[in-house]
Short mmCIF file of C-alpha atoms in Angstrom, two decimals:
data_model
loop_
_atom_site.label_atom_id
_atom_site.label_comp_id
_atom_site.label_asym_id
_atom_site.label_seq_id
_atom_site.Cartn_x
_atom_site.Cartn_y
_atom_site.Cartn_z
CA UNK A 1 -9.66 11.60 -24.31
CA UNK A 2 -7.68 14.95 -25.02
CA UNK A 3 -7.89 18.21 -23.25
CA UNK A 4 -10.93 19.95 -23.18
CA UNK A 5 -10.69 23.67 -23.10
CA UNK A 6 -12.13 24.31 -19.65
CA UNK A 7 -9.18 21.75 -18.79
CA UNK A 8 -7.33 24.48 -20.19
CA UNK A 9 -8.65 27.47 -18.84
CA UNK A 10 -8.77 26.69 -15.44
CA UNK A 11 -4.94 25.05 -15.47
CA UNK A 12 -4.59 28.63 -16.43
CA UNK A 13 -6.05 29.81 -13.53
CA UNK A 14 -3.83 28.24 -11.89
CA UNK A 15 -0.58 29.34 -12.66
CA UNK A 16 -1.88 32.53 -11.72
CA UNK A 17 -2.81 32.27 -7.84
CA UNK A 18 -5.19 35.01 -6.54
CA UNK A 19 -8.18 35.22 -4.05
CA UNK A 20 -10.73 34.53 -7.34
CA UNK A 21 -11.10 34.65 -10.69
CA UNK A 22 -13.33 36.29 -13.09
CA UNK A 23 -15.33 33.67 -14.24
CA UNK A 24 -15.42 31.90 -11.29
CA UNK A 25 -14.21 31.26 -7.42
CA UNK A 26 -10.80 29.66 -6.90
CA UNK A 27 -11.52 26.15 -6.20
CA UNK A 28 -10.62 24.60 -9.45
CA UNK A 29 -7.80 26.69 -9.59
CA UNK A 30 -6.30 25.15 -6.75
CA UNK A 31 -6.96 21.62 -7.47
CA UNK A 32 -5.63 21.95 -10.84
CA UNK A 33 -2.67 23.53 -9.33
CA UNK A 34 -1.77 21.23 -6.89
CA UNK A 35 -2.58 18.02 -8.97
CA UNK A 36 -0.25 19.22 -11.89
CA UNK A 37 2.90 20.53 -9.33
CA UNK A 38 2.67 17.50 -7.48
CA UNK A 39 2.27 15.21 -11.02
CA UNK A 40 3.52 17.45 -13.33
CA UNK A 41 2.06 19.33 -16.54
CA UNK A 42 -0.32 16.63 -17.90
CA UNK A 43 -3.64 16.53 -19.14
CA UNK A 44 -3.82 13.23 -17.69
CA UNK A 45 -2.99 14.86 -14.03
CA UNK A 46 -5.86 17.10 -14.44
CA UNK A 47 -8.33 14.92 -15.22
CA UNK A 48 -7.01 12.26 -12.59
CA UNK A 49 -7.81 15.35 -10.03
CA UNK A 50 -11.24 15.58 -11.29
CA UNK A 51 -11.93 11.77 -11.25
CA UNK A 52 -10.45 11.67 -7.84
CA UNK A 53 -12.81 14.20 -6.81
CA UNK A 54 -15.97 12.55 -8.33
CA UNK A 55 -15.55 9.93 -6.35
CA UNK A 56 -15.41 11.78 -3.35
CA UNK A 57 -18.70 13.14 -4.48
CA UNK A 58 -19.88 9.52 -5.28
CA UNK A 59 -18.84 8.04 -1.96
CA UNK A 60 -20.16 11.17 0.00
CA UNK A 61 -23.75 10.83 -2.25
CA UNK A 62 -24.06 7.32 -1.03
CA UNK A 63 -23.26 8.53 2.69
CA UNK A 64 -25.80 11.23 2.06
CA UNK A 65 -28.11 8.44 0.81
CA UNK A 66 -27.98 6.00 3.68
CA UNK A 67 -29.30 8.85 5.69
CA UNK A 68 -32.80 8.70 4.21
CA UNK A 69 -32.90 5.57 2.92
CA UNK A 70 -32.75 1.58 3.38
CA UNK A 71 -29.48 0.04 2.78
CA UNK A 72 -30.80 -1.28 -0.52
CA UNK A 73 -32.22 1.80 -1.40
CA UNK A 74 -28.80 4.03 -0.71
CA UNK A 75 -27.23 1.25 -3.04
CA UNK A 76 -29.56 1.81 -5.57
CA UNK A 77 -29.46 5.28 -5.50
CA UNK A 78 -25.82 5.35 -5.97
CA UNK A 79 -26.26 2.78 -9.37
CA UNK A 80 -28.57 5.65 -10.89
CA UNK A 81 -26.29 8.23 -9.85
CA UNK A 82 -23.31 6.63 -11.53
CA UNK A 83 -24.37 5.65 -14.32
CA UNK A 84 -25.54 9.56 -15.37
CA UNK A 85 -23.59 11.14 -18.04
CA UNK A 86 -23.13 13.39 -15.24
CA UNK A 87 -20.93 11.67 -13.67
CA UNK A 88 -19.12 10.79 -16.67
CA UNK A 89 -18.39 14.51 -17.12
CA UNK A 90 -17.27 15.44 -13.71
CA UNK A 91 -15.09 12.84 -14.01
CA UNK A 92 -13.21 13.62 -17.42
CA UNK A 93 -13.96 18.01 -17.59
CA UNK A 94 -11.96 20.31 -15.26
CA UNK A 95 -15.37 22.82 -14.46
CA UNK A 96 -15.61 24.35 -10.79
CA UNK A 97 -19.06 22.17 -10.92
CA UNK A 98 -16.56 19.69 -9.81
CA UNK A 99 -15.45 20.84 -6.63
CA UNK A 100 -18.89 22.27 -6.13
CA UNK A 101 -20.72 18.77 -6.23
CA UNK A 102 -18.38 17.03 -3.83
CA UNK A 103 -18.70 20.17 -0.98
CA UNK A 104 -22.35 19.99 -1.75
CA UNK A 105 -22.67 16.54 -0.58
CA UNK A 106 -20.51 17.22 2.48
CA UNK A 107 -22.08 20.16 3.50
CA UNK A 108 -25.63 18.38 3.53
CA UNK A 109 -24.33 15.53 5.34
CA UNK A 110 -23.17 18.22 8.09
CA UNK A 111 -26.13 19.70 8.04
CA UNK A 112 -28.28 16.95 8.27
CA UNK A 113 -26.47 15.79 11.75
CA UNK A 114 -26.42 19.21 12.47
CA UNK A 115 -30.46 19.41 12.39
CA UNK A 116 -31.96 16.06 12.84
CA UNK A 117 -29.10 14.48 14.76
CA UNK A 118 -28.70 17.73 17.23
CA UNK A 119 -25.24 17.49 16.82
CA UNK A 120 -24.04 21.19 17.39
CA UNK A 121 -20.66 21.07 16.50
CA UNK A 122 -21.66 19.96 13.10
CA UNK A 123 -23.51 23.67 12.30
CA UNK A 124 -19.83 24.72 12.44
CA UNK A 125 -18.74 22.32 9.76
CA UNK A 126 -21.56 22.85 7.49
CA UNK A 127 -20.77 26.49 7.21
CA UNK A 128 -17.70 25.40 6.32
CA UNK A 129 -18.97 23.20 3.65
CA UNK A 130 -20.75 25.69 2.71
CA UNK A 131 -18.63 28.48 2.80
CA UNK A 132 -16.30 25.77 0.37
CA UNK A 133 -18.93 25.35 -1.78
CA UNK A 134 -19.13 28.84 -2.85
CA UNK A 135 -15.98 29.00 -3.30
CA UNK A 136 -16.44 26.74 -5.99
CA UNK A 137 -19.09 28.06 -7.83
CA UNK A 138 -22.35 30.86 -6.81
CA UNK A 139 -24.63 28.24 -7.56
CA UNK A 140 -23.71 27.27 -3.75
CA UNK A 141 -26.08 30.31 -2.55
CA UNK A 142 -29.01 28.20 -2.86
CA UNK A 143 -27.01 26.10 0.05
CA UNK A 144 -27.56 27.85 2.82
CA UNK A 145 -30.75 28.99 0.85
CA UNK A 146 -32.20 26.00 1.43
CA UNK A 147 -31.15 25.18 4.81
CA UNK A 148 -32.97 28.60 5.48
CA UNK A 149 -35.69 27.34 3.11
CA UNK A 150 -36.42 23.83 5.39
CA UNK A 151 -36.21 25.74 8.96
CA UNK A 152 -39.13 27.78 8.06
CA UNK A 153 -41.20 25.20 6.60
CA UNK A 154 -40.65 22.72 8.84
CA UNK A 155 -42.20 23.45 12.38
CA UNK A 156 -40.49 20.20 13.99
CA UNK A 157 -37.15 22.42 13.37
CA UNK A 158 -37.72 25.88 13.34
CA UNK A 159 -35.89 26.05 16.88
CA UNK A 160 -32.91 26.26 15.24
CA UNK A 161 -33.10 30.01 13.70
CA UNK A 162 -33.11 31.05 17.08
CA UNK A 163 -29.80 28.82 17.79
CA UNK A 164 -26.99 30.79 18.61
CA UNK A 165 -25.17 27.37 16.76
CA UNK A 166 -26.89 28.71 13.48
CA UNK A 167 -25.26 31.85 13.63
CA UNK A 168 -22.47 30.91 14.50
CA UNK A 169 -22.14 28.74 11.08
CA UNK A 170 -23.66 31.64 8.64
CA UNK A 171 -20.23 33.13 10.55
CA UNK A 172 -18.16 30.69 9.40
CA UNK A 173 -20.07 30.22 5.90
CA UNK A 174 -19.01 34.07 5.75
CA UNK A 175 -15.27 33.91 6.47
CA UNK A 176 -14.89 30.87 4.71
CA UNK A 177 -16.23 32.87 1.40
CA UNK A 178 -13.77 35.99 2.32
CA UNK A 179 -11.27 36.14 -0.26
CA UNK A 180 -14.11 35.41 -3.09
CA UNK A 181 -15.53 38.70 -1.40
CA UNK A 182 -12.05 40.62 -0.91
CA UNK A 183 -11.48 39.91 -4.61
CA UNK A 184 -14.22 41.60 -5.83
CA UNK A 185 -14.23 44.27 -3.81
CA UNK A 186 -10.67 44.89 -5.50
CA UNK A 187 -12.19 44.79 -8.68
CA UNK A 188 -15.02 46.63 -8.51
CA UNK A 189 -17.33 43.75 -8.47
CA UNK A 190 -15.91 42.27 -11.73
CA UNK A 191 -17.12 38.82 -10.94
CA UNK A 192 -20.09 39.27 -9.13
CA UNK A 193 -21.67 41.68 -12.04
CA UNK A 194 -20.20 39.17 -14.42
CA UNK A 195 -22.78 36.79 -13.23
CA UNK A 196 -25.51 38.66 -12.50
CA UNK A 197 -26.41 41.85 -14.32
CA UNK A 198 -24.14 41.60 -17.20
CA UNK A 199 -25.71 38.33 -18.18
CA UNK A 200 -29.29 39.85 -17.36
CA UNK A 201 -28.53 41.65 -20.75
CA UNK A 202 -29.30 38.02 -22.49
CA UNK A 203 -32.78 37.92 -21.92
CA UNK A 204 -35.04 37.08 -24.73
CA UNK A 205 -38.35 35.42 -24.85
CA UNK A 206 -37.69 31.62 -26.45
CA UNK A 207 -39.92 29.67 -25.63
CA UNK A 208 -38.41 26.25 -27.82
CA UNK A 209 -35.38 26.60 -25.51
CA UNK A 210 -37.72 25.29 -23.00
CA UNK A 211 -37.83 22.06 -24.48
CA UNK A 212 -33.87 22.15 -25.26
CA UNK A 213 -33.24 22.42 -21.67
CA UNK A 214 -35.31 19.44 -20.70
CA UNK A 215 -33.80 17.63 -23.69
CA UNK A 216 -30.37 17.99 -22.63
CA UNK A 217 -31.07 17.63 -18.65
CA UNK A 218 -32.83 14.40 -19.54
CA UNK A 219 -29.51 13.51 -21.15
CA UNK A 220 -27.54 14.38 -18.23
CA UNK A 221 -29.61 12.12 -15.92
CA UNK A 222 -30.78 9.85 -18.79
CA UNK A 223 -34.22 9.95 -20.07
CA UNK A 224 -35.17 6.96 -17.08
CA UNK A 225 -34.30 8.97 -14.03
CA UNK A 226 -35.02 12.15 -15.45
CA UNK A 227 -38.66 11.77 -16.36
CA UNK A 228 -38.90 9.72 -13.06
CA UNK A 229 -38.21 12.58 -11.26
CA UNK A 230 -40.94 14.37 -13.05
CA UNK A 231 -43.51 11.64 -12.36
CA UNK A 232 -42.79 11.20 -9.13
CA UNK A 233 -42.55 15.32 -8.52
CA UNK A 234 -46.27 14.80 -10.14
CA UNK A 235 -47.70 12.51 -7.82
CA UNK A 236 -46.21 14.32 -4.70
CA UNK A 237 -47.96 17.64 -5.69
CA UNK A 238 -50.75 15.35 -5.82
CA UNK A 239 -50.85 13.83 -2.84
CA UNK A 240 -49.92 16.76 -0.64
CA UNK A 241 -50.46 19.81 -2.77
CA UNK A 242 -49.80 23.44 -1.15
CA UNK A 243 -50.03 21.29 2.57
CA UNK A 244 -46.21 21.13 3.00
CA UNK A 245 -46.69 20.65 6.79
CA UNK A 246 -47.80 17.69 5.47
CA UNK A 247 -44.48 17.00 4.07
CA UNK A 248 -42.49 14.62 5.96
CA UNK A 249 -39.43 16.40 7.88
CA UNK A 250 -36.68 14.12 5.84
CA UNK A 251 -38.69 14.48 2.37
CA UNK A 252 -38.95 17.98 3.22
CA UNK A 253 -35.30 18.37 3.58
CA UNK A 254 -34.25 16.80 0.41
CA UNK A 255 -36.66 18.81 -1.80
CA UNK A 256 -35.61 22.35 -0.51
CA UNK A 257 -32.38 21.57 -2.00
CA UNK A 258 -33.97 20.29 -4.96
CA UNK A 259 -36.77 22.06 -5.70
CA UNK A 260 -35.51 25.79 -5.77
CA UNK A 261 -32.62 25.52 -8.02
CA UNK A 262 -34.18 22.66 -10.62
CA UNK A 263 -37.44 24.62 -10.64
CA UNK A 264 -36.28 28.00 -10.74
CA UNK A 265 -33.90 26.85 -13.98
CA UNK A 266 -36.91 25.98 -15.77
CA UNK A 267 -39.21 28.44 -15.29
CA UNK A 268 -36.45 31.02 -16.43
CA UNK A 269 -35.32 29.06 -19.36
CA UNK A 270 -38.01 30.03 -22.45
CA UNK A 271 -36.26 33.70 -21.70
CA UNK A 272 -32.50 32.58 -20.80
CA UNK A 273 -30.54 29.81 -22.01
CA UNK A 274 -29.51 27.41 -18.97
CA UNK A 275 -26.14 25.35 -19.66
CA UNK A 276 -26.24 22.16 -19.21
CA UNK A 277 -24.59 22.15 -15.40
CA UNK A 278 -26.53 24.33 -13.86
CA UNK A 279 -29.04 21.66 -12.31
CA UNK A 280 -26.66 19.29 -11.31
CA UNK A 281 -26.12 20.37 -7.69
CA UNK A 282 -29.95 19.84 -7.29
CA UNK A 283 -29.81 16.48 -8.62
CA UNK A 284 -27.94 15.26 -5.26
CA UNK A 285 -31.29 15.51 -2.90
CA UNK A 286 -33.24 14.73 -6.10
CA UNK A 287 -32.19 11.47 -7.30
CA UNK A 288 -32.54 10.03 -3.18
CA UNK A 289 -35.80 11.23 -2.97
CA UNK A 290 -36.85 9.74 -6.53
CA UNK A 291 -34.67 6.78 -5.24
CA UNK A 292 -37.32 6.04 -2.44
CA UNK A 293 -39.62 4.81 -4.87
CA UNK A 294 -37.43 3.74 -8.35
CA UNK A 295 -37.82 0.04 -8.82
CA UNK A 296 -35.18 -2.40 -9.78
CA UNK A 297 -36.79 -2.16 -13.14
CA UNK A 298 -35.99 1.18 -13.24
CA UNK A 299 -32.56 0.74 -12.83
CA UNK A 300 -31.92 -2.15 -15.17
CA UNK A 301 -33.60 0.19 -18.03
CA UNK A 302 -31.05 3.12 -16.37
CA UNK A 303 -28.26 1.16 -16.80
CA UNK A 304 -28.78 -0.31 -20.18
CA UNK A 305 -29.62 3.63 -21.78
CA UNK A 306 -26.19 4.11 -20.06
CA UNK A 307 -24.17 1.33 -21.75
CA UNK A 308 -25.84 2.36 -25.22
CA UNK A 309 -25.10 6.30 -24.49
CA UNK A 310 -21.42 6.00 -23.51
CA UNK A 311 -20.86 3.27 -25.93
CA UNK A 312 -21.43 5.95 -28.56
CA UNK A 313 -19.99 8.42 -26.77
CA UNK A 314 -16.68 6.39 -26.60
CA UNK A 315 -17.06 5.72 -30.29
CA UNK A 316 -17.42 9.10 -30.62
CA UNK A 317 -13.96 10.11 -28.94
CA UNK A 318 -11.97 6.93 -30.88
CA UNK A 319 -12.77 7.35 -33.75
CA UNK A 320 -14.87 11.12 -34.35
CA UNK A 321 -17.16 10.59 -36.99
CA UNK A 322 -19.68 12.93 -36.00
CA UNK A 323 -18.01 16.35 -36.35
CA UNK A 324 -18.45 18.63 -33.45
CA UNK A 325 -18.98 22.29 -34.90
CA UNK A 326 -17.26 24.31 -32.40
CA UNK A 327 -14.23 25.15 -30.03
CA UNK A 328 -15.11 22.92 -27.18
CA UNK A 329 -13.81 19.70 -28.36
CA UNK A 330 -11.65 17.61 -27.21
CA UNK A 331 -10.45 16.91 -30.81
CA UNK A 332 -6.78 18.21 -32.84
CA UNK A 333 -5.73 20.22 -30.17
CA UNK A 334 -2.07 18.26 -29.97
CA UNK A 335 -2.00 18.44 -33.28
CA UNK A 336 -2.60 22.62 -33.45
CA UNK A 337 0.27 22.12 -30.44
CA UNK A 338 2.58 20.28 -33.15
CA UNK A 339 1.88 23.24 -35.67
CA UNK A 340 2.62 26.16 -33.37
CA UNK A 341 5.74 24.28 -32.26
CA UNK A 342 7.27 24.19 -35.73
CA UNK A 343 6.03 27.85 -36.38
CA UNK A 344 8.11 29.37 -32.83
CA UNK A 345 11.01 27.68 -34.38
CA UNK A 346 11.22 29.38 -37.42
CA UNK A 347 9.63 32.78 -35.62
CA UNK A 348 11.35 32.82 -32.50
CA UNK A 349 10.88 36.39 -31.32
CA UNK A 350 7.30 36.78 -31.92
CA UNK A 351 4.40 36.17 -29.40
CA UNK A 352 1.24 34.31 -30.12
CA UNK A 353 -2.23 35.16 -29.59
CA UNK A 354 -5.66 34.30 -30.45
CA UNK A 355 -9.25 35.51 -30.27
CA UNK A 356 -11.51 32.82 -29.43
CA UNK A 357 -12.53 33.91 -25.88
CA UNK A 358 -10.16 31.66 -24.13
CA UNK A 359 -9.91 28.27 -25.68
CA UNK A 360 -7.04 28.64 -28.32
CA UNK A 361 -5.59 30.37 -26.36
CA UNK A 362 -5.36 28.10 -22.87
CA UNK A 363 -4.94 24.83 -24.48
CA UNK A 364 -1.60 26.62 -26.19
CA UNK A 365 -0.77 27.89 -22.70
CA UNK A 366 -0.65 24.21 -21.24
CA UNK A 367 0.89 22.68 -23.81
CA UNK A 368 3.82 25.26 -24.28
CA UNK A 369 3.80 26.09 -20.77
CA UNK A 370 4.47 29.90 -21.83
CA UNK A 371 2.36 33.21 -21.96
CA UNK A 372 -0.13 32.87 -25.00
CA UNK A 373 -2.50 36.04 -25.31
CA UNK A 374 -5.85 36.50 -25.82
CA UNK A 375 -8.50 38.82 -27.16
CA UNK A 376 -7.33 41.67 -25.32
CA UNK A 377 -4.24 42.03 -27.23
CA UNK A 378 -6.95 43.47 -29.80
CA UNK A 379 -8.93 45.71 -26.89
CA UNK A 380 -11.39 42.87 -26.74
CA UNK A 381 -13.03 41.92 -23.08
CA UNK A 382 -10.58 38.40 -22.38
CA UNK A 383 -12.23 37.15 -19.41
CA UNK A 384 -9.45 36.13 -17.00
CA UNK A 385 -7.13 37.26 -19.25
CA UNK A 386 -8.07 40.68 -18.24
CA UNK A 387 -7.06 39.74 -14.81
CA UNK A 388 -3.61 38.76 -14.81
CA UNK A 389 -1.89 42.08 -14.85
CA UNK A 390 -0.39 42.04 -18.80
CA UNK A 391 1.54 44.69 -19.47
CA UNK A 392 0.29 45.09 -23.74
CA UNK A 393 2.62 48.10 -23.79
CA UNK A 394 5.80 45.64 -23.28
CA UNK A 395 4.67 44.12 -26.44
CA UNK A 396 4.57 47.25 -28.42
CA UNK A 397 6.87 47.03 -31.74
CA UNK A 398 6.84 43.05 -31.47
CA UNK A 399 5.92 40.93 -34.18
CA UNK A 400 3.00 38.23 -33.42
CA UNK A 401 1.42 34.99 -34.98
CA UNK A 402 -2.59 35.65 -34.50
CA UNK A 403 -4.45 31.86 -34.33
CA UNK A 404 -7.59 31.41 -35.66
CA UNK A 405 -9.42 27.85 -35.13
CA UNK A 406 -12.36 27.12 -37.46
CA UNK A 407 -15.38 25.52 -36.25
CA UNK A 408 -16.05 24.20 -39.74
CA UNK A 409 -12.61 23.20 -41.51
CA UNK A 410 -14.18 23.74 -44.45
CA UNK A 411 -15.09 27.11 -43.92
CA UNK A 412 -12.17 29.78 -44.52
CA UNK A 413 -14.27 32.69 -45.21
CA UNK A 414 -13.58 34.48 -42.46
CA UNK A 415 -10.16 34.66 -42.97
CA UNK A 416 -10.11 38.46 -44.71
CA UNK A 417 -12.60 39.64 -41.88
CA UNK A 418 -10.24 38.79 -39.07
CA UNK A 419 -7.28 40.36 -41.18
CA UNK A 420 -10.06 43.52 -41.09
CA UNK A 421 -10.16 43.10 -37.45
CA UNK A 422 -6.44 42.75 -36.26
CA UNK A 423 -5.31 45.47 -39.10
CA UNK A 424 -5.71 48.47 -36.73
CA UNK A 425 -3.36 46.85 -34.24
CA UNK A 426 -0.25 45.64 -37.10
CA UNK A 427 1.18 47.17 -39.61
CA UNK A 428 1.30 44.23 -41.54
CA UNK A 429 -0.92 41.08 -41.69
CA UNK A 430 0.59 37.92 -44.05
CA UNK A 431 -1.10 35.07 -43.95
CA UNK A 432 0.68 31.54 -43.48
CA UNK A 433 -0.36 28.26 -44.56
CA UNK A 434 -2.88 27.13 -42.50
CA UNK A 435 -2.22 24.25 -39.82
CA UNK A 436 -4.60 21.32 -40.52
CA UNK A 437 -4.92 18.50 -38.23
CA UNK A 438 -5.98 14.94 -39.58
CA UNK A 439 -7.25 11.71 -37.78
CA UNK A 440 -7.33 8.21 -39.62
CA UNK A 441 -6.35 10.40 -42.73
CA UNK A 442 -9.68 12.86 -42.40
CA UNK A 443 -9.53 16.66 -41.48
CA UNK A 444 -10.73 16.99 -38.68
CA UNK A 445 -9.76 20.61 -37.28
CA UNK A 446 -7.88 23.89 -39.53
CA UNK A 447 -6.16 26.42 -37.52
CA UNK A 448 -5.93 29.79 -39.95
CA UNK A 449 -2.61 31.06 -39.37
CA UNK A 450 -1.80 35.09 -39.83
CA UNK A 451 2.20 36.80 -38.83
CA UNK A 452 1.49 40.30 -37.79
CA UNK A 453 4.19 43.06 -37.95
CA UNK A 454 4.67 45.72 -35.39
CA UNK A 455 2.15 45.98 -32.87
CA UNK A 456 0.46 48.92 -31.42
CA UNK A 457 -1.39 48.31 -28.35
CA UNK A 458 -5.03 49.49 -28.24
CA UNK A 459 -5.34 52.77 -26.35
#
């Protein structure tokens, strides 16, 4: 399987080592980093890191598992959890929801001894976790969230807010999550109103998307241990209903870090569009819980869905014949490489840029392993891009070759509107013959191709 852009984007990261990042906390940065200096520049090094770390995640879930569970159950548990496409994507895309789900897994086990086990010591490491966590991804909030969450609900434990031990690890949970902190306070809050009020500017009421988020969660898990989780979610409101001193302490646990996040995804989804990873973290405490009940017949139909699914997902990746209509693809991106390679040779002196957000653009920054631009070369917001402290006035007078990847390679109308939109920054736009990318002699990706004379930074 080829790059995929994240794979990309967060190499590029990388190679630029700060506190955070725009998008998101460091912690894929710094994976990526140290997998590829200590392997070298390969895709194949990346996505060894993010394997390696799945199964850290896999082998702490199954730790995690034998806490609440029979032996036979814990195994089981870990079968469904494997087999998810989940997994399967962790494993093979750099996203920070990889370091996120391994710290997530650690920092329950730590908190688990630290509550139910009265092992002090282990408050301490679960801020930590924490604290690690969130510097993976802000989805981690809902973390400490829920350990908050379970020590009001649960009488048998509420002791602890009044633990000196419990302060001490929201202490550690807050120096751990410093330099996420110290970089936005640098940057005026870039990243922090990135996620939060400049995506509250999305909202619309869609009330379909409902049904696409449970579609594509129920691919995640499966359709079997997704809609389990639903049934048996069903028949626990049932049985206990608003009594959740009722709850038992360790079912209690595992559905405050369940509940809140999958729940509050949902109900916000017919008026924002949830990706696809946003759940996952939940899924951890979820799929145990569901696991106490899940028959072996359960997991035989889990596990055949899973053969079928990545059977044609592998077909899918050998041999494409389903198109995939857009920039995140793991498809023709050597191939662009190849293209761009020949065109530096005959253009040496010129930079290259492109305009997709940051996808072009970072999969040409890997492969070349040189400074390729982005969108803000044309005064567009670039993400990360923005970050990195470019200097656009060094580039004034230069001559550039602008990228454009098609999702559709049969679609090249666009070409005279981007021309429209680079002309205030050139003085001269020629377009080149386009670089088209074939697999088992089809067309699978075009790459429009423009040289641009004489730039003029934006103002």
């Amino acid at each position: 399987m080829g790059p995929m852009p994240q794979d990309a984007y967060y190499y590029f990261y990388g190679q630029h080592p700060a506190l955070s990042y725009f998008d998101h906390p460091p912690a894929i940065a710094l994976l990526l980093r140290g997998a590829t200096d200590l392997l070298g520049r390969h895709v194949w090094a990346i996505k060894l890191a993010d394997s390696l770390v799945t199964f850290v995640t896999l082998l702490s879930f199954y730790k995690l598992s034998t806490l609440f569970l029979s032996q036979r159950k814990a195994w089981n548990s870990l079968l469904f959890m494997g087999s998810t496409l989940m997994i399967t994507i962790l494993s093979l895309v750099s996203t920070p929801d990889v370091p996120l789900m391994a710290f997530w897994t650690l920092s329950l086990i730590a908190t688990y001894k630290a509550v139910f086990e009265a092992k002090k010591w282990y408050w301490l490491l679960a801020g930590l976790l924490m604290g690690l966590a969130f510097d993976s991804k802000y989805t981690a909030l809902f973390l400490p969230g829920g350990a908050v969450l379970f020590l009001l609900l649960s009488r048998e434990h509420r002791k602890w807010l009044a633990s000196p031990w419990f302060y001490l690890s929201i202490l550690v949970f807050l120096v751990t999550i410093s330099p996420v902190i110290i970089w936005n306070v640098h940057h005026k809050l870039a990243s922090f109103r990135f996620q939060s009020s400049e995506r509250a500017d999305d909202w619309a009421f869609r009330p379909l998307d409902f049904f696409g988020v449970i579609g594509h969660q129920a691919a995640l898990l499966l359709p079997v241990l997704f809609f389990a989780l639903f049934f048996y979610l069903y028949k626990g409101m049932k049985k206990f209903g608003w009594r959740i001193g009722k709850i038992p302490a360790r079912q209690l646990f595992l559905l405050c870090f369940f509940l809140p996040i999958f729940l509050l995804f949902l109900i916000i989804s017919p008026v924002y569009w949830v990706k696809i990873n946003w759940m996952m973290p939940a899924y951890i405490t979820g799929v145990i819980w569901a696991s106490a009940w899940l028959t072996f017949r359960h997991l035989r139909w889990q596990w055949i869905s899973a053969l079928a699914v990545h059977l044609v997902l592998a077909i899918e990746v050998l041999f494409y014949p389903v198109p995939i209509h857009s920039d995140d693809t793991m498809i023709g991106w050597k191939g662009l490489v190849q293209g761009v390679e020949k065109l530096e040779q005959e253009y040496p002196a010129d930079f290259i840029f492109s305009a997709d957000d940051y996808k072009t653009s970072a999969i040409l920054n890997l492969y070349l392993g040189k400074m390729v631009y982005s969108k803000n070369i044309i005064g567009e917001n670039a993400l990360q891009f923005d970050f990195i402290g470019t200097n656009l006035q060094a580039l004034a007078g230069r001559n550039a070759i602008f990228i454009n990847s098609l999702t559709d390679v049969d679609d090249d109308k666009d070409e005279m509107e981007f021309v429209e939109e680079l002309d205030p920054f050139f003085d001269h736009i020629t377009p080149l013959p386009p670089i088209v990318v074939k697999q088992q002699g089809r067309v699978v990706r075009k790459f429009l191709v423009f040289r641009c004379l004489n730039y003029q930074p934006p103002r």
